[in-house]
Amino acid sequence: MVEETLAVLAASGATAVVAAMATDAWQSARDGVVRLFRREGQDRQEEIQRQLESDNALVAEAGDTGLRPAMARLWQARLGSLLSNDPEAKGELQSLLDELWHGVGDGLRPVVQSIHAEGNGQANGVMFGNLTAYKGTSWQETPPAQGEPLDRESAR
C-alpha cells in the first residue's frame, strides 16, 4: 500500500510539473523539482535542471499537442525513482504539489474518479471519452449489431 501511495504521489507530481510548463508557475515548479533532487547529489540536480529546461522549451514550442502526457510519464518515472530511493522525500513533494496546484489553477488539476459496485452490482465509468455498456447475461455476450436495439426484450 505504501508503494501505491508513492506511485500516486509521483504521478500527481509529474502531472503538476508538466501542467506548470509554459505558465506563470513554471519558475516555482522548476526550482521545487530541482530542490527535491538535491538528495541525489549536485550532478543529478544539474542534470534534472537541464532536463526541466529542455522539456519546458519543447512544451512552449509544441503548444497543446500530445506531448504533455508522454512527458508526464517520464517525470512520473523520475519522481517515482526518487521516492523509492528516499521515501522521506514524500512530504517535500506533497508540499511542492500543493504549491503548484495553487499556481496553475483549478482548470489544470487532475480529475479523480472512483466507481464502486457491491454485491451483484455493476459499475461503469469513463472520463473524457465514450462508454457503451450492453445489457446481457454475461460479459462474453456479443454487442448488438449496428442499428439493433440494445434491449432485445423491449424491441418486441
mmCIF file with all atom_site columns, C-alpha atoms in Angstrom:
data_model
loop_
_atom_site.group_PDB
_atom_site.id
_atom_site.type_symbol
_atom_site.label_atom_id
_atom_site.label_alt_id
_atom_site.label_comp_id
_atom_site.label_asym_id
_atom_site.label_entity_id
_atom_site.label_seq_id
_atom_site.pdbx_PDB_ins_code
_atom_site.Cartn_x
_atom_site.Cartn_y
_atom_site.Cartn_z
_atom_site.occupancy
_atom_site.B_iso_or_equiv
_atom_site.pdbx_formal_charge
_atom_site.auth_seq_id
_atom_site.auth_comp_id
_atom_site.auth_asym_id
_atom_site.auth_atom_id
_atom_site.pdbx_PDB_model_num
ATOM 1   C CA . MET A 1 1   ? 0.000   0.000   0.000   1.00 0.00 ? 1   MET A CA 1
ATOM 2   C CA . VAL A 1 2   ? 2.878   2.383   0.739   1.00 0.00 ? 2   VAL A CA 1
ATOM 3   C CA . GLU A 1 3   ? 4.362   1.808   -2.718  1.00 0.00 ? 3   GLU A CA 1
ATOM 4   C CA . GLU A 1 4   ? 0.973   2.524   -4.304  1.00 0.00 ? 4   GLU A CA 1
ATOM 5   C CA . THR A 1 5   ? 0.709   5.774   -2.352  1.00 0.00 ? 5   THR A CA 1
ATOM 6   C CA . LEU A 1 6   ? 4.154   6.836   -3.540  1.00 0.00 ? 6   LEU A CA 1
ATOM 7   C CA . ALA A 1 7   ? 3.266   5.926   -7.136  1.00 0.00 ? 7   ALA A CA 1
ATOM 8   C CA . VAL A 1 8   ? 0.130   8.068   -6.976  1.00 0.00 ? 8   VAL A CA 1
ATOM 9   C CA . LEU A 1 9   ? 2.121   10.944  -5.483  1.00 0.00 ? 9   LEU A CA 1
ATOM 10  C CA . ALA A 1 10  ? 4.764   10.626  -8.217  1.00 0.00 ? 10  ALA A CA 1
ATOM 11  C CA . ALA A 1 11  ? 2.048   10.660  -10.897 1.00 0.00 ? 11  ALA A CA 1
ATOM 12  C CA . SER A 1 12  ? 0.390   13.716  -9.352  1.00 0.00 ? 12  SER A CA 1
ATOM 13  C CA . GLY A 1 13  ? 3.734   15.485  -9.040  1.00 0.00 ? 13  GLY A CA 1
ATOM 14  C CA . ALA A 1 14  ? 4.612   14.743  -12.654 1.00 0.00 ? 14  ALA A CA 1
ATOM 15  C CA . THR A 1 15  ? 1.241   15.993  -13.862 1.00 0.00 ? 15  THR A CA 1
ATOM 16  C CA . ALA A 1 16  ? 1.641   19.200  -11.861 1.00 0.00 ? 16  ALA A CA 1
ATOM 17  C CA . VAL A 1 17  ? 5.167   19.836  -13.148 1.00 0.00 ? 17  VAL A CA 1
ATOM 18  C CA . VAL A 1 18  ? 4.165   19.327  -16.770 1.00 0.00 ? 18  VAL A CA 1
ATOM 19  C CA . ALA A 1 19  ? 0.990   21.411  -16.292 1.00 0.00 ? 19  ALA A CA 1
ATOM 20  C CA . ALA A 1 20  ? 3.121   24.238  -14.904 1.00 0.00 ? 20  ALA A CA 1
ATOM 21  C CA . MET A 1 21  ? 5.337   24.304  -18.002 1.00 0.00 ? 21  MET A CA 1
ATOM 22  C CA . ALA A 1 22  ? 4.765   27.400  -20.140 1.00 0.00 ? 22  ALA A CA 1
ATOM 23  C CA . THR A 1 23  ? 2.722   29.031  -17.335 1.00 0.00 ? 23  THR A CA 1
ATOM 24  C CA . ASP A 1 24  ? 3.499   31.643  -14.699 1.00 0.00 ? 24  ASP A CA 1
ATOM 25  C CA . ALA A 1 25  ? 4.012   28.802  -12.193 1.00 0.00 ? 25  ALA A CA 1
ATOM 26  C CA . TRP A 1 26  ? 6.955   27.382  -14.130 1.00 0.00 ? 26  TRP A CA 1
ATOM 27  C CA . GLN A 1 27  ? 9.767   29.055  -12.178 1.00 0.00 ? 27  GLN A CA 1
ATOM 28  C CA . SER A 1 28  ? 8.397   27.746  -8.894  1.00 0.00 ? 28  SER A CA 1
ATOM 29  C CA . ALA A 1 29  ? 7.862   24.263  -10.343 1.00 0.00 ? 29  ALA A CA 1
ATOM 30  C CA . ARG A 1 30  ? 11.369  24.068  -11.765 1.00 0.00 ? 30  ARG A CA 1
ATOM 31  C CA . ASP A 1 31  ? 13.023  25.301  -8.581  1.00 0.00 ? 31  ASP A CA 1
ATOM 32  C CA . GLY A 1 32  ? 10.970  22.918  -6.433  1.00 0.00 ? 32  GLY A CA 1
ATOM 33  C CA . VAL A 1 33  ? 11.801  19.854  -8.511  1.00 0.00 ? 33  VAL A CA 1
ATOM 34  C CA . VAL A 1 34  ? 15.491  20.729  -8.626  1.00 0.00 ? 34  VAL A CA 1
ATOM 35  C CA . ARG A 1 35  ? 15.420  21.175  -4.847  1.00 0.00 ? 35  ARG A CA 1
ATOM 36  C CA . LEU A 1 36  ? 13.843  17.714  -4.461  1.00 0.00 ? 36  LEU A CA 1
ATOM 37  C CA . PHE A 1 37  ? 16.679  16.079  -6.378  1.00 0.00 ? 37  PHE A CA 1
ATOM 38  C CA . ARG A 1 38  ? 19.376  17.607  -4.134  1.00 0.00 ? 38  ARG A CA 1
ATOM 39  C CA . ARG A 1 39  ? 19.042  14.313  -2.249  1.00 0.00 ? 39  ARG A CA 1
ATOM 40  C CA . GLU A 1 40  ? 20.763  12.602  -5.182  1.00 0.00 ? 40  GLU A CA 1
ATOM 41  C CA . GLY A 1 41  ? 23.731  14.956  -5.367  1.00 0.00 ? 41  GLY A CA 1
ATOM 42  C CA . GLN A 1 42  ? 24.838  18.069  -7.230  1.00 0.00 ? 42  GLN A CA 1
ATOM 43  C CA . ASP A 1 43  ? 25.424  16.306  -10.565 1.00 0.00 ? 43  ASP A CA 1
ATOM 44  C CA . ARG A 1 44  ? 21.925  14.834  -10.538 1.00 0.00 ? 44  ARG A CA 1
ATOM 45  C CA . GLN A 1 45  ? 20.439  18.212  -9.621  1.00 0.00 ? 45  GLN A CA 1
ATOM 46  C CA . GLU A 1 46  ? 22.167  19.835  -12.578 1.00 0.00 ? 46  GLU A CA 1
ATOM 47  C CA . GLU A 1 47  ? 21.009  17.036  -14.883 1.00 0.00 ? 47  GLU A CA 1
ATOM 48  C CA . ILE A 1 48  ? 17.405  17.462  -13.668 1.00 0.00 ? 48  ILE A CA 1
ATOM 49  C CA . GLN A 1 49  ? 17.586  21.232  -14.157 1.00 0.00 ? 49  GLN A CA 1
ATOM 50  C CA . ARG A 1 50  ? 18.821  20.793  -17.744 1.00 0.00 ? 50  ARG A CA 1
ATOM 51  C CA . GLN A 1 51  ? 16.065  18.257  -18.425 1.00 0.00 ? 51  GLN A CA 1
ATOM 52  C CA . LEU A 1 52  ? 13.397  20.547  -16.990 1.00 0.00 ? 52  LEU A CA 1
ATOM 53  C CA . GLU A 1 53  ? 14.569  23.472  -19.124 1.00 0.00 ? 53  GLU A CA 1
ATOM 54  C CA . SER A 1 54  ? 14.671  21.292  -22.238 1.00 0.00 ? 54  SER A CA 1
ATOM 55  C CA . ASP A 1 55  ? 11.185  19.886  -21.574 1.00 0.00 ? 55  ASP A CA 1
ATOM 56  C CA . ASN A 1 56  ? 9.769   23.353  -20.917 1.00 0.00 ? 56  ASN A CA 1
ATOM 57  C CA . ALA A 1 57  ? 11.199  24.586  -24.217 1.00 0.00 ? 57  ALA A CA 1
ATOM 58  C CA . LEU A 1 58  ? 9.625   21.621  -26.027 1.00 0.00 ? 58  LEU A CA 1
ATOM 59  C CA . VAL A 1 59  ? 6.222   22.303  -24.473 1.00 0.00 ? 59  VAL A CA 1
ATOM 60  C CA . ALA A 1 60  ? 6.437   26.002  -25.345 1.00 0.00 ? 60  ALA A CA 1
ATOM 61  C CA . GLU A 1 61  ? 7.393   25.146  -28.923 1.00 0.00 ? 61  GLU A CA 1
ATOM 62  C CA . ALA A 1 62  ? 4.886   22.327  -29.441 1.00 0.00 ? 62  ALA A CA 1
ATOM 63  C CA . GLY A 1 63  ? 1.913   24.101  -27.905 1.00 0.00 ? 63  GLY A CA 1
ATOM 64  C CA . ASP A 1 64  ? -1.084  21.972  -26.976 1.00 0.00 ? 64  ASP A CA 1
ATOM 65  C CA . THR A 1 65  ? -0.203  18.620  -28.514 1.00 0.00 ? 65  THR A CA 1
ATOM 66  C CA . GLY A 1 66  ? 0.021   15.050  -27.249 1.00 0.00 ? 66  GLY A CA 1
ATOM 67  C CA . LEU A 1 67  ? 3.481   15.800  -25.893 1.00 0.00 ? 67  LEU A CA 1
ATOM 68  C CA . ARG A 1 68  ? 2.376   16.532  -22.323 1.00 0.00 ? 68  ARG A CA 1
ATOM 69  C CA . PRO A 1 69  ? 1.072   13.033  -21.430 1.00 0.00 ? 69  PRO A CA 1
ATOM 70  C CA . ALA A 1 70  ? 4.276   11.395  -22.643 1.00 0.00 ? 70  ALA A CA 1
ATOM 71  C CA . MET A 1 71  ? 6.366   13.939  -20.773 1.00 0.00 ? 71  MET A CA 1
ATOM 72  C CA . ALA A 1 72  ? 4.293   13.400  -17.618 1.00 0.00 ? 72  ALA A CA 1
ATOM 73  C CA . ARG A 1 73  ? 5.038   9.658   -17.801 1.00 0.00 ? 73  ARG A CA 1
ATOM 74  C CA . LEU A 1 74  ? 8.774   10.400  -17.945 1.00 0.00 ? 74  LEU A CA 1
ATOM 75  C CA . TRP A 1 75  ? 8.571   12.720  -14.944 1.00 0.00 ? 75  TRP A CA 1
ATOM 76  C CA . GLN A 1 76  ? 6.433   10.187  -13.109 1.00 0.00 ? 76  GLN A CA 1
ATOM 77  C CA . ALA A 1 77  ? 9.233   7.637   -13.542 1.00 0.00 ? 77  ALA A CA 1
ATOM 78  C CA . ARG A 1 78  ? 11.856  10.131  -12.347 1.00 0.00 ? 78  ARG A CA 1
ATOM 79  C CA . LEU A 1 79  ? 9.850   11.177  -9.300  1.00 0.00 ? 79  LEU A CA 1
ATOM 80  C CA . GLY A 1 80  ? 8.871   7.579   -8.580  1.00 0.00 ? 80  GLY A CA 1
ATOM 81  C CA . SER A 1 81  ? 12.522  6.568   -8.582  1.00 0.00 ? 81  SER A CA 1
ATOM 82  C CA . LEU A 1 82  ? 13.349  9.429   -6.231  1.00 0.00 ? 82  LEU A CA 1
ATOM 83  C CA . LEU A 1 83  ? 10.566  8.393   -3.832  1.00 0.00 ? 83  LEU A CA 1
ATOM 84  C CA . SER A 1 84  ? 11.597  4.731   -3.991  1.00 0.00 ? 84  SER A CA 1
ATOM 85  C CA . ASN A 1 85  ? 15.165  5.627   -3.080  1.00 0.00 ? 85  ASN A CA 1
ATOM 86  C CA . ASP A 1 86  ? 14.133  8.122   -0.409  1.00 0.00 ? 86  ASP A CA 1
ATOM 87  C CA . PRO A 1 87  ? 10.549  7.799   0.907   1.00 0.00 ? 87  PRO A CA 1
ATOM 88  C CA . GLU A 1 88  ? 11.278  10.773  3.202   1.00 0.00 ? 88  GLU A CA 1
ATOM 89  C CA . ALA A 1 89  ? 11.012  12.993  0.108   1.00 0.00 ? 89  ALA A CA 1
ATOM 90  C CA . LYS A 1 90  ? 7.252   12.342  0.149   1.00 0.00 ? 90  LYS A CA 1
ATOM 91  C CA . GLY A 1 91  ? 6.450   15.312  2.402   1.00 0.00 ? 91  GLY A CA 1
ATOM 92  C CA . GLU A 1 92  ? 8.533   17.710  0.361   1.00 0.00 ? 92  GLU A CA 1
ATOM 93  C CA . LEU A 1 93  ? 6.969   16.530  -2.904  1.00 0.00 ? 93  LEU A CA 1
ATOM 94  C CA . GLN A 1 94  ? 3.487   16.854  -1.399  1.00 0.00 ? 94  GLN A CA 1
ATOM 95  C CA . SER A 1 95  ? 4.259   20.438  -0.334  1.00 0.00 ? 95  SER A CA 1
ATOM 96  C CA . LEU A 1 96  ? 5.532   21.250  -3.817  1.00 0.00 ? 96  LEU A CA 1
ATOM 97  C CA . LEU A 1 97  ? 2.452   19.660  -5.333  1.00 0.00 ? 97  LEU A CA 1
ATOM 98  C CA . ASP A 1 98  ? 0.133   21.755  -3.162  1.00 0.00 ? 98  ASP A CA 1
ATOM 99  C CA . GLU A 1 99  ? 2.030   24.895  -4.152  1.00 0.00 ? 99  GLU A CA 1
ATOM 100 C CA . LEU A 1 100 ? 1.959   24.020  -7.857  1.00 0.00 ? 100 LEU A CA 1
ATOM 101 C CA . TRP A 1 101 ? -1.752  23.252  -7.988  1.00 0.00 ? 101 TRP A CA 1
ATOM 102 C CA . HIS A 1 102 ? -2.401  26.586  -6.368  1.00 0.00 ? 102 HIS A CA 1
ATOM 103 C CA . GLY A 1 103 ? -0.192  28.230  -9.002  1.00 0.00 ? 103 GLY A CA 1
ATOM 104 C CA . VAL A 1 104 ? -1.575  26.547  -12.127 1.00 0.00 ? 104 VAL A CA 1
ATOM 105 C CA . GLY A 1 105 ? -5.220  26.857  -11.129 1.00 0.00 ? 105 GLY A CA 1
ATOM 106 C CA . ASP A 1 106 ? -8.134  24.505  -10.813 1.00 0.00 ? 106 ASP A CA 1
ATOM 107 C CA . GLY A 1 107 ? -8.573  24.118  -14.567 1.00 0.00 ? 107 GLY A CA 1
ATOM 108 C CA . LEU A 1 108 ? -5.397  22.036  -14.778 1.00 0.00 ? 108 LEU A CA 1
ATOM 109 C CA . ARG A 1 109 ? -5.909  19.897  -11.685 1.00 0.00 ? 109 ARG A CA 1
ATOM 110 C CA . PRO A 1 110 ? -6.182  16.185  -12.388 1.00 0.00 ? 110 PRO A CA 1
ATOM 111 C CA . VAL A 1 111 ? -9.637  14.689  -12.086 1.00 0.00 ? 111 VAL A CA 1
ATOM 112 C CA . VAL A 1 112 ? -10.047 11.653  -9.876  1.00 0.00 ? 112 VAL A CA 1
ATOM 113 C CA . GLN A 1 113 ? -12.980 9.348   -10.440 1.00 0.00 ? 113 GLN A CA 1
ATOM 114 C CA . SER A 1 114 ? -13.919 6.482   -8.131  1.00 0.00 ? 114 SER A CA 1
ATOM 115 C CA . ILE A 1 115 ? -16.524 3.961   -9.177  1.00 0.00 ? 115 ILE A CA 1
ATOM 116 C CA . HIS A 1 116 ? -17.652 1.179   -6.871  1.00 0.00 ? 116 HIS A CA 1
ATOM 117 C CA . ALA A 1 117 ? -20.122 -1.692  -7.157  1.00 0.00 ? 117 ALA A CA 1
ATOM 118 C CA . GLU A 1 118 ? -21.061 -4.138  -4.423  1.00 0.00 ? 118 GLU A CA 1
ATOM 119 C CA . GLY A 1 119 ? -22.845 -7.439  -4.314  1.00 0.00 ? 119 GLY A CA 1
ATOM 120 C CA . ASN A 1 120 ? -24.295 -8.159  -7.723  1.00 0.00 ? 120 ASN A CA 1
ATOM 121 C CA . GLY A 1 121 ? -23.907 -4.568  -8.821  1.00 0.00 ? 121 GLY A CA 1
ATOM 122 C CA . GLN A 1 122 ? -22.249 -3.411  -11.987 1.00 0.00 ? 122 GLN A CA 1
ATOM 123 C CA . ALA A 1 123 ? -20.331 -0.155  -12.292 1.00 0.00 ? 123 ALA A CA 1
ATOM 124 C CA . ASN A 1 124 ? -19.239 1.566   -15.471 1.00 0.00 ? 124 ASN A CA 1
ATOM 125 C CA . GLY A 1 125 ? -17.423 4.816   -15.919 1.00 0.00 ? 125 GLY A CA 1
ATOM 126 C CA . VAL A 1 126 ? -15.439 6.870   -18.333 1.00 0.00 ? 126 VAL A CA 1
ATOM 127 C CA . MET A 1 127 ? -13.624 10.180  -18.270 1.00 0.00 ? 127 MET A CA 1
ATOM 128 C CA . PHE A 1 128 ? -13.088 12.344  -21.331 1.00 0.00 ? 128 PHE A CA 1
ATOM 129 C CA . GLY A 1 129 ? -14.354 9.715   -23.753 1.00 0.00 ? 129 GLY A CA 1
ATOM 130 C CA . ASN A 1 130 ? -17.228 7.421   -24.618 1.00 0.00 ? 130 ASN A CA 1
ATOM 131 C CA . LEU A 1 131 ? -18.648 4.374   -22.908 1.00 0.00 ? 131 LEU A CA 1
ATOM 132 C CA . THR A 1 132 ? -21.139 1.961   -24.361 1.00 0.00 ? 132 THR A CA 1
ATOM 133 C CA . ALA A 1 133 ? -22.499 -0.638  -21.969 1.00 0.00 ? 133 ALA A CA 1
ATOM 134 C CA . TYR A 1 134 ? -24.511 -3.600  -23.237 1.00 0.00 ? 134 TYR A CA 1
ATOM 135 C CA . LYS A 1 135 ? -27.161 -5.298  -21.141 1.00 0.00 ? 135 LYS A CA 1
ATOM 136 C CA . GLY A 1 136 ? -26.560 -9.020  -21.230 1.00 0.00 ? 136 GLY A CA 1
ATOM 137 C CA . THR A 1 137 ? -26.392 -12.130 -19.123 1.00 0.00 ? 137 THR A CA 1
ATOM 138 C CA . SER A 1 138 ? -22.632 -12.486 -19.313 1.00 0.00 ? 138 SER A CA 1
ATOM 139 C CA . TRP A 1 139 ? -19.542 -10.494 -20.112 1.00 0.00 ? 139 TRP A CA 1
ATOM 140 C CA . GLN A 1 140 ? -18.981 -12.704 -23.142 1.00 0.00 ? 140 GLN A CA 1
ATOM 141 C CA . GLU A 1 141 ? -22.287 -11.781 -24.822 1.00 0.00 ? 141 GLU A CA 1
ATOM 142 C CA . THR A 1 142 ? -21.605 -10.008 -28.077 1.00 0.00 ? 142 THR A CA 1
ATOM 143 C CA . PRO A 1 143 ? -22.875 -6.465  -28.551 1.00 0.00 ? 143 PRO A CA 1
ATOM 144 C CA . PRO A 1 144 ? -25.881 -5.909  -30.804 1.00 0.00 ? 144 PRO A CA 1
ATOM 145 C CA . ALA A 1 145 ? -25.332 -5.251  -34.482 1.00 0.00 ? 145 ALA A CA 1
ATOM 146 C CA . GLN A 1 146 ? -25.362 -1.696  -35.800 1.00 0.00 ? 146 GLN A CA 1
ATOM 147 C CA . GLY A 1 147 ? -28.917 -0.323  -35.601 1.00 0.00 ? 147 GLY A CA 1
ATOM 148 C CA . GLU A 1 148 ? -30.225 -3.197  -33.461 1.00 0.00 ? 148 GLU A CA 1
ATOM 149 C CA . PRO A 1 149 ? -31.890 -2.124  -30.166 1.00 0.00 ? 149 PRO A CA 1
ATOM 150 C CA . LEU A 1 150 ? -29.736 -2.549  -27.076 1.00 0.00 ? 150 LEU A CA 1
ATOM 151 C CA . ASP A 1 151 ? -32.524 -4.301  -25.153 1.00 0.00 ? 151 ASP A CA 1
ATOM 152 C CA . ARG A 1 152 ? -33.977 -7.018  -27.380 1.00 0.00 ? 152 ARG A CA 1
ATOM 153 C CA . GLU A 1 153 ? -36.908 -7.589  -24.979 1.00 0.00 ? 153 GLU A CA 1
ATOM 154 C CA . SER A 1 154 ? -38.242 -4.042  -25.313 1.00 0.00 ? 154 SER A CA 1
ATOM 155 C CA . ALA A 1 155 ? -37.980 -4.208  -29.097 1.00 0.00 ? 155 ALA A CA 1
ATOM 156 C CA . ARG A 1 156 ? -40.636 -6.950  -29.321 1.00 0.00 ? 156 ARG A CA 1
#
